[in-house]
Coordinates of C-alpha atoms in Angstrom, one line a residue:
M1 CA 62.4 -80.6 -88.0
D2 CA 61.5 -78.2 -90.5
S3 CA 58.6 -76.9 -88.9
E4 CA 60.9 -75.7 -85.9
L5 CA 63.2 -74.0 -87.9
M6 CA 60.5 -72.2 -89.8
T7 CA 59.3 -70.9 -86.2
W8 CA 62.4 -69.7 -85.2
L9 CA 63.2 -67.8 -87.9
L10 CA 59.7 -66.0 -88.0
L11 CA 60.7 -65.3 -84.4
A12 CA 64.2 -63.7 -85.4
A13 CA 62.5 -62.0 -88.2
C14 CA 60.0 -60.1 -85.7
G15 CA 62.6 -59.2 -83.2
V16 CA 64.3 -57.1 -86.1
G17 CA 61.6 -55.6 -86.8
F18 CA 60.6 -54.0 -83.9
G19 CA 65.0 -53.3 -83.3
A20 CA 64.7 -51.5 -86.3
G21 CA 61.2 -49.5 -85.6
A22 CA 62.7 -48.5 -82.0
V23 CA 65.7 -47.6 -83.5
W24 CA 64.0 -45.5 -86.1
Q25 CA 61.7 -43.5 -83.7
T26 CA 64.6 -42.7 -81.5
M27 CA 66.6 -41.1 -84.9
R28 CA 63.6 -39.1 -85.6
R29 CA 62.6 -37.5 -82.1
R30 CA 66.5 -36.3 -82.0
T31 CA 66.3 -34.5 -85.5
A32 CA 62.7 -33.0 -85.0
A33 CA 62.3 -29.3 -84.0
P34 CA 61.2 -29.0 -80.2
V35 CA 57.4 -28.1 -79.3
R36 CA 57.0 -25.2 -77.3
R37 CA 53.9 -25.7 -75.2
R38 CA 51.5 -23.2 -74.6
A39 CA 51.0 -22.1 -70.9
D40 CA 47.5 -20.1 -69.7
R41 CA 48.1 -17.7 -67.3
V42 CA 45.6 -16.5 -64.9
A43 CA 45.4 -13.2 -63.0
S44 CA 46.1 -14.1 -59.1
R45 CA 43.1 -12.9 -57.3
T46 CA 42.4 -9.9 -54.9
Q47 CA 42.7 -11.0 -51.2
A48 CA 40.3 -9.0 -49.1
P49 CA 42.2 -7.4 -46.2
E50 CA 42.7 -9.8 -43.5
Q51 CA 40.2 -8.1 -40.5
P52 CA 41.9 -7.9 -37.2
A53 CA 41.3 -10.8 -34.9
K54 CA 38.3 -10.1 -32.3
P55 CA 39.1 -10.4 -29.0
A56 CA 37.7 -13.2 -27.3
E57 CA 34.6 -12.5 -25.0
E58 CA 35.3 -12.0 -21.5
Q59 CA 34.2 -15.2 -19.2
S60 CA 32.5 -14.1 -16.5
V61 CA 34.1 -16.0 -13.6
P62 CA 32.1 -17.9 -11.3
Q63 CA 31.6 -17.1 -8.5
H64 CA 31.9 -19.5 -5.2
G65 CA 30.3 -18.9 -2.1
V66 CA 27.3 -19.3 -0.4
L67 CA 24.4 -18.9 -2.5
R68 CA 21.9 -15.9 -1.7
P69 CA 18.4 -15.6 -2.2
T70 CA 16.8 -12.7 -4.7
M71 CA 13.4 -12.6 -3.0
L72 CA 11.7 -13.3 0.1
A73 CA 8.2 -14.8 0.5
I74 CA 6.4 -14.2 3.6
T75 CA 3.4 -16.7 4.2
T76 CA 1.2 -18.4 6.3
L77 CA 0.8 -21.6 4.9
Q78 CA 3.9 -24.1 5.5
N79 CA 6.1 -24.3 2.1
S80 CA 3.5 -22.2 0.0
V81 CA 4.7 -19.7 -2.3
T82 CA 1.8 -19.4 -4.1
A83 CA -0.3 -18.7 -1.6
A84 CA 2.6 -15.8 0.3
D85 CA 1.1 -12.9 1.1
L86 CA 4.1 -10.3 0.9
F87 CA 7.0 -10.3 -1.4
V88 CA 10.5 -8.9 -0.5
Q89 CA 13.1 -8.0 -2.7
R90 CA 15.9 -5.2 -3.3
A91 CA 14.8 -1.9 -4.7
L92 CA 16.4 -0.4 -8.0
E93 CA 19.2 2.1 -6.8
I94 CA 17.9 4.7 -9.3
D95 CA 14.2 4.6 -7.4
E96 CA 15.8 5.8 -4.4
P97 CA 15.6 9.4 -4.3
H98 CA 11.9 9.0 -5.6
Y99 CA 10.6 7.6 -2.3
R100 CA 8.7 9.6 0.4
R101 CA 8.3 8.6 3.7
L102 CA 5.4 7.7 5.0
P103 CA 4.1 9.1 8.8
A104 CA 5.1 5.8 10.7
T105 CA 6.7 6.5 13.9
E106 CA 9.4 4.2 15.6
Q107 CA 7.0 2.6 17.9
D108 CA 4.8 1.8 15.0
L109 CA 7.3 0.1 13.1
K110 CA 9.2 -2.1 15.7
P111 CA 6.6 -4.5 15.8
L112 CA 7.2 -5.3 12.2
S113 CA 11.1 -5.4 12.3
G114 CA 11.0 -9.3 12.4
L115 CA 9.2 -9.2 8.7
F116 CA 12.1 -7.7 7.5
A117 CA 15.0 -9.3 10.0
R118 CA 16.3 -11.1 7.3
N119 CA 16.3 -9.1 4.2
C120 CA 20.5 -8.8 4.7
S121 CA 20.8 -11.5 3.3
L122 CA 19.1 -10.9 0.0
D123 CA 21.9 -11.1 -2.8
W124 CA 23.3 -7.8 -3.4
Q125 CA 26.6 -6.8 -5.6
P126 CA 28.2 -3.4 -5.8
G127 CA 27.4 -1.5 -9.0
D128 CA 24.2 -4.3 -9.6
G129 CA 22.0 -1.3 -9.7
L130 CA 20.1 -2.7 -6.5
S131 CA 19.8 -0.9 -3.3
H132 CA 22.0 -1.6 -0.4
N133 CA 19.5 -0.9 2.1
V134 CA 15.8 0.2 0.7
Y135 CA 13.6 -3.3 0.1
S136 CA 10.6 -3.1 -2.0
L137 CA 7.3 -4.3 -0.7
N138 CA 5.0 -6.2 -3.0
F139 CA 1.6 -7.3 -1.3
S140 CA -0.4 -9.9 -2.6
S141 CA -3.9 -9.2 -4.4
A142 CA -5.8 -10.9 -1.9
I143 CA -5.0 -8.8 0.9
G144 CA -5.8 -6.0 -0.6
A145 CA -9.0 -7.2 -2.0
A146 CA -9.8 -8.9 1.4
L147 CA -9.1 -5.4 3.0
G148 CA -10.5 -3.2 0.4
S149 CA -13.8 -5.0 0.9
G150 CA -14.0 -4.1 5.0
H151 CA -12.4 -7.7 6.1
M152 CA -10.7 -7.0 9.8
P153 CA -8.0 -9.8 10.7
Y154 CA -8.7 -11.8 14.0
P155 CA -6.0 -10.6 16.3
S156 CA -3.0 -13.0 16.8
A157 CA -1.7 -15.1 19.8
T158 CA 1.8 -14.7 18.0
A159 CA 3.8 -14.5 14.6
N160 CA 5.3 -17.3 14.5
D161 CA 2.7 -19.0 12.1
L162 CA 4.0 -16.4 9.2
Q163 CA 6.8 -18.2 7.4
I164 CA 9.5 -16.7 5.4
I165 CA 11.0 -18.6 2.0
A166 CA 13.7 -18.1 0.0
L167 CA 13.6 -17.7 -3.1
V168 CA 16.6 -17.7 -6.0
N169 CA 16.0 -16.9 -9.8
G170 CA 12.7 -18.5 -11.0
A171 CA 10.8 -18.3 -7.6
V172 CA 12.9 -21.9 -6.5
P173 CA 12.9 -22.5 -2.6
L174 CA 16.4 -22.2 -1.4
G175 CA 16.7 -24.3 1.7
E176 CA 14.1 -24.6 4.3
P177 CA 11.5 -22.0 5.3
L178 CA 12.2 -20.0 8.6
P179 CA 9.6 -18.5 11.2
V180 CA 9.0 -14.9 11.2
R181 CA 10.4 -13.5 14.7
D182 CA 7.6 -12.3 17.1
F183 CA 7.9 -9.0 18.6
G184 CA 4.5 -8.2 19.6
V185 CA 1.8 -10.5 21.1
G186 CA -1.8 -10.3 20.9
A187 CA -1.7 -7.8 17.7
F188 CA -3.1 -8.0 14.3
P189 CA -1.3 -10.1 11.7
H190 CA 1.7 -8.6 11.1
V191 CA 1.2 -8.5 6.9
N192 CA -2.1 -6.8 7.9
E193 CA -0.8 -4.4 10.4
L194 CA 2.0 -3.4 7.9
W195 CA -0.6 -3.0 5.0
M196 CA -2.9 -0.5 7.0
M197 CA 0.4 1.6 7.2
C198 CA 0.4 1.9 3.5
D199 CA -3.2 2.5 3.0
P200 CA -3.6 5.6 1.9
T201 CA -7.7 5.4 2.9
D202 CA -7.2 6.1 6.5
K203 CA -4.5 9.0 6.1
K204 CA -4.1 12.6 5.3
H205 CA -4.6 13.4 1.9
E206 CA -1.1 14.2 -0.3
L207 CA -2.8 17.3 -1.1
D208 CA -3.8 18.2 2.4
D209 CA -0.4 20.5 2.9
L210 CA -1.5 22.1 -0.5
L211 CA -5.0 23.0 0.6
E212 CA -3.8 24.3 4.0
Y213 CA -1.5 26.5 1.9
E214 CA -4.4 28.0 0.1
L215 CA -6.5 28.8 3.0
D216 CA -3.2 30.8 4.7
I217 CA -3.6 32.9 1.6
I218 CA -7.0 33.3 2.3
R219 CA -6.6 34.2 5.5
A220 CA -4.0 36.6 5.0
A221 CA -5.7 38.6 2.3
L222 CA -9.6 38.7 3.6
P223 CA -9.1 41.4 6.1
K224 CA -7.5 43.7 3.5
V225 CA -10.6 43.2 1.6
K226 CA -13.1 43.3 4.4
L227 CA -11.1 47.5 5.3
L228 CA -11.8 48.5 1.9
V229 CA -14.8 47.1 0.8
P230 CA -18.2 48.2 2.1
A231 CA -19.7 47.0 5.2
V232 CA -22.2 44.6 2.8
Q233 CA -19.6 43.1 0.9
G234 CA -17.9 42.5 4.0
L235 CA -20.2 40.5 5.5
A236 CA -20.8 38.8 2.4
W237 CA -17.0 37.6 2.5
D238 CA -17.1 36.4 6.0
R239 CA -20.3 34.3 5.0
F240 CA -17.8 33.1 1.9
W241 CA -15.3 32.2 4.2
D242 CA -17.1 30.7 6.7
Q243 CA -18.5 28.4 3.8
L244 CA -15.0 27.5 2.5
F245 CA -14.0 26.4 6.1
D246 CA -16.8 24.2 6.7
L247 CA -16.5 22.7 3.4
V248 CA -12.9 22.2 3.8
R249 CA -13.6 20.5 7.5
D250 CA -15.8 17.9 5.9
V251 CA -13.7 16.9 3.0
R252 CA -10.9 16.0 5.5
R253 CA -13.4 13.9 7.4
L254 CA -13.2 10.3 6.7
G255 CA -16.2 8.1 5.5
A256 CA -19.7 9.7 3.9
E257 CA -21.1 10.6 7.7
P258 CA -24.8 11.8 7.5
G259 CA -25.8 15.0 7.6
R260 CA -23.7 18.2 5.2
A261 CA -20.8 16.1 4.6
Q262 CA -22.7 14.1 1.9
E263 CA -23.9 17.4 0.2
R264 CA -20.1 18.6 -0.3
C265 CA -20.3 18.8 -4.3
V266 CA -23.2 20.9 -4.1
R267 CA -22.2 23.2 -1.3
T268 CA -18.8 23.4 -3.5
D269 CA -20.8 24.3 -6.7
E270 CA -22.9 26.7 -4.7
L271 CA -20.0 28.6 -3.5
A272 CA -18.2 28.9 -7.3
K273 CA -21.4 30.0 -8.4
A274 CA -21.3 33.0 -5.6
M275 CA -17.8 33.5 -6.7
Y276 CA -18.4 33.5 -10.5
E277 CA -21.1 36.1 -9.5
V278 CA -18.5 38.2 -7.7
N279 CA -16.8 38.5 -10.7
D280 CA -19.6 39.5 -13.3
R281 CA -20.3 42.4 -10.6
I282 CA -16.6 43.6 -10.7
D283 CA -16.6 43.0 -14.3
K284 CA -19.7 45.6 -14.8
A285 CA -18.7 47.7 -12.3
V286 CA -15.3 48.4 -14.1
S287 CA -16.8 48.8 -17.6
D288 CA -19.5 51.1 -16.4
Y289 CA -16.9 53.3 -14.6
A290 CA -14.7 53.4 -17.9
A291 CA -17.6 54.4 -20.3
R292 CA -19.0 57.2 -17.7
I293 CA -16.3 58.9 -16.3
S294 CA -15.4 62.4 -18.3
T295 CA -13.7 64.7 -15.5
P296 CA -10.7 64.2 -13.7
D297 CA -12.6 64.6 -10.5
E298 CA -14.9 61.5 -12.0
A299 CA -11.7 59.5 -13.1
D300 CA -10.2 59.9 -9.8
E301 CA -13.1 58.9 -8.0
A302 CA -13.4 55.7 -10.6
L303 CA -9.8 55.0 -9.7
T304 CA -10.4 55.1 -6.4
E305 CA -13.0 52.8 -6.4
S306 CA -11.1 50.5 -8.7
I307 CA -8.6 49.2 -5.9
P308 CA -11.3 47.5 -3.9
L309 CA -12.9 45.7 -6.9
M310 CA -8.9 44.5 -7.8
L311 CA -8.1 42.9 -4.7
E312 CA -12.0 41.3 -4.6
R313 CA -11.4 40.2 -7.9
E314 CA -7.9 38.4 -6.7
L315 CA -10.0 37.2 -3.5
A316 CA -12.5 35.4 -5.8
V317 CA -9.5 33.8 -7.8
L318 CA -8.2 32.7 -4.2
F319 CA -11.4 31.0 -3.7
L320 CA -12.1 29.5 -7.1
R321 CA -8.6 27.6 -7.4
T322 CA -9.2 26.5 -3.5
L323 CA -12.2 25.0 -4.4
A324 CA -10.9 23.6 -7.5
V325 CA -8.0 21.8 -5.0
I326 CA -11.2 20.6 -3.1
R327 CA -13.1 18.7 -6.1
V328 CA -9.5 17.1 -6.5
I329 CA -9.1 15.6 -3.1
S330 CA -13.2 14.8 -2.9
G331 CA -12.8 13.0 -6.3
D332 CA -10.8 10.1 -7.7
N333 CA -11.9 10.8 -11.4
Y334 CA -8.9 11.6 -13.2
I335 CA -10.4 13.6 -16.4
H336 CA -12.5 15.1 -13.5
G337 CA -9.4 16.2 -11.6
M338 CA -7.9 17.6 -14.9
H339 CA -10.8 20.0 -15.7
C340 CA -10.2 21.2 -12.0
S341 CA -6.7 21.6 -13.2
A342 CA -7.4 23.6 -16.7
H343 CA -9.9 25.6 -14.4
I344 CA -7.4 27.1 -12.4
R345 CA -5.5 28.6 -15.4
S346 CA -8.9 30.2 -17.2
N347 CA -9.8 31.7 -13.9
V348 CA -6.9 33.8 -14.0
E349 CA -6.5 34.6 -17.6
H350 CA -10.2 35.9 -17.4
F351 CA -9.3 38.4 -14.6
T352 CA -10.6 41.7 -14.7
D353 CA -8.3 44.2 -17.0
V354 CA -8.7 47.5 -15.6
H355 CA -6.4 48.8 -18.5
V356 CA -9.4 50.3 -20.3
L357 CA -10.5 52.4 -17.1
L358 CA -6.8 53.1 -16.6
D359 CA -6.0 54.5 -20.0
R360 CA -9.6 56.2 -19.8
A361 CA -8.5 58.2 -16.7
R362 CA -4.8 58.7 -18.4
R363 CA -6.4 60.2 -21.8
I364 CA -8.8 62.8 -18.9
A365 CA -5.8 63.9 -17.3
L366 CA -3.6 64.7 -20.6
D367 CA -6.2 66.7 -21.9
A368 CA -7.4 68.3 -18.8
L369 CA -3.5 69.6 -18.6
E370 CA -3.2 70.5 -22.6
T371 CA -6.6 72.1 -23.0
Q372 CA -7.7 73.8 -19.7
S373 CA -4.4 73.9 -17.9
R374 CA -4.3 77.9 -17.9
G375 CA -7.7 78.2 -16.5
M376 CA -7.3 75.1 -13.7
S377 CA -6.2 76.1 -10.4
A378 CA -2.9 74.8 -8.9
K379 CA -4.8 72.2 -6.8
A380 CA -6.5 71.0 -9.8
L381 CA -3.0 70.9 -12.1
H382 CA -2.1 68.8 -8.8
S383 CA -4.9 66.6 -9.0
A384 CA -4.4 66.1 -13.1
G385 CA -1.1 65.1 -12.5
E386 CA -1.6 62.8 -9.4
L387 CA -4.2 61.4 -11.3
Q388 CA -1.8 60.1 -14.1
R389 CA 0.8 58.7 -11.5
D390 CA -2.3 57.1 -9.8
A391 CA -3.3 55.1 -12.8
D392 CA 0.4 54.3 -13.3
G393 CA 0.6 52.8 -10.3
L394 CA -2.7 51.1 -10.3
A395 CA -1.5 49.5 -13.5
R396 CA 1.7 48.0 -11.7
A397 CA -0.3 46.8 -9.1
H398 CA -2.8 44.9 -11.6
D399 CA 0.0 43.5 -13.7
A400 CA 1.7 42.4 -10.2
A401 CA -1.2 40.6 -9.0
V402 CA -2.1 39.1 -12.4
E403 CA 1.7 37.9 -12.8
R404 CA 1.6 36.6 -9.2
L405 CA -1.5 34.7 -9.4
M406 CA -0.2 32.8 -13.0
Q407 CA 2.8 31.5 -11.5
D408 CA 0.7 30.1 -8.5
V409 CA -1.4 28.6 -11.6
D410 CA 1.9 26.6 -12.5
R411 CA 2.5 25.3 -8.8
L412 CA -1.1 24.4 -8.4
Q413 CA -1.1 22.5 -11.7
T414 CA 2.5 21.0 -11.5
A415 CA 1.0 19.7 -7.8
I416 CA -2.1 18.1 -9.2
D417 CA -1.2 16.8 -12.0
R418 CA 1.3 14.9 -10.2
H419 CA -0.9 13.6 -8.1
L420 CA -3.4 12.2 -10.5
I421 CA -0.9 10.7 -12.9
L422 CA 0.4 8.7 -9.6
Q423 CA -3.2 8.1 -8.4
G424 CA -4.0 6.3 -11.8
R425 CA -0.8 3.7 -10.9
P426 CA -0.3 1.0 -8.6
R427 CA 1.4 2.1 -5.6
R428 CA 5.0 0.9 -4.7
F429 CA 5.8 0.2 -1.2
A430 CA 9.4 -0.1 0.4
V431 CA 10.6 0.1 3.8
R432 CA 14.4 1.3 4.4
M433 CA 16.6 -0.7 7.2
A434 CA 19.0 0.7 9.6
P435 CA 22.5 -0.3 9.9
D436 CA 21.6 -2.4 13.2
N437 CA 18.5 -4.1 10.8
T438 CA 15.8 -2.6 11.9
V439 CA 13.0 -0.8 9.9
E440 CA 14.3 3.3 10.1
A441 CA 11.3 4.0 7.6
L442 CA 8.3 3.2 5.3
L443 CA 8.5 4.7 1.8
V444 CA 6.3 5.3 -1.0
L445 CA 7.5 5.9 -4.6
E446 CA 6.5 8.7 -6.4
H447 CA 7.5 9.0 -10.0

């Protein structure tokens, strides 16, 4: 009984102690001064300006409809794209102005229409940069190598042996192969005929028209020179013309035929050497005239003799530049062709300068008028005045001839350089189709 009472008394004492402590803490907090809290302020960060939202990329609208091929392969082996002889695709639109038409008649192209009857099925959209009616041709290297080595195919009974395989991007076949329509029976295979139409070895050279133009200029200048030079020199120029014309005929001849045609390089060098000898003779004659004249009569005679010399010198330049064109046509070396082109300009730059003779004649005429005018007759005075006017006229004629020859140099060098550049590149051919889907023209790219 006593122990229980002690327990309850202790519990009561503990409760009173805890209650008194709680009351004391509450009263202390109420009477104490409030404590201010310290707040650390941080400056706000500068935000980057908002960039305008990028417009959403325009997504290509999927095109629906028939899938069109991008290339056609023409082959003799069934379903064999790798053995194709010819590939056809649309040409670039920017290349159209640079195509040159090859000589091929409508009758020549008609049998080949079956090769290109399905060209219109190739993919084309306005503004895609591809031509609407011009198609580039890409021959297999095997065809060129075979025909270049002298292989001639046997005539075929039909063209149906050829197949056209449509290809999409990545050279993936599209659909089933289609046969080539036959427009000629018993002829050579159509691809081989097309190659022979494109092959330049049996056709007129690209510079043949330029060569003919140079010959026409010589034909027009030769009679005037023969009229003014002595008879011996006239016969010599006739012989030079015969040699040049015979050389041009042999250069235009196809193949290395036996006879003088194989000696065209030696004959060209011999004729060029003869022209340089003519130039040396004219240069020496002009310098001799300028050194020995001392009277107005001698000066007048020297000016008269210089007229045919100037015409001969111009004719020699025409011969030399024609020979340079012949060398380019008969050769296939780029460096050699560039040397020939450079020699055309050097021949004009070394043209005989008659101003030394003309200045000497002017000084003689002026000295006679200043020192001997009182003792000279009216005829002599008139001759002295005419001498000065003739010298001025010959100077103008000389300068005009040199300027004309220099302009022709630019024309010739442009044509030769362009030919040499194209000669070193692979030839690229194409066909132009007519609105009725027939072959209109056979083309070659020249740029």
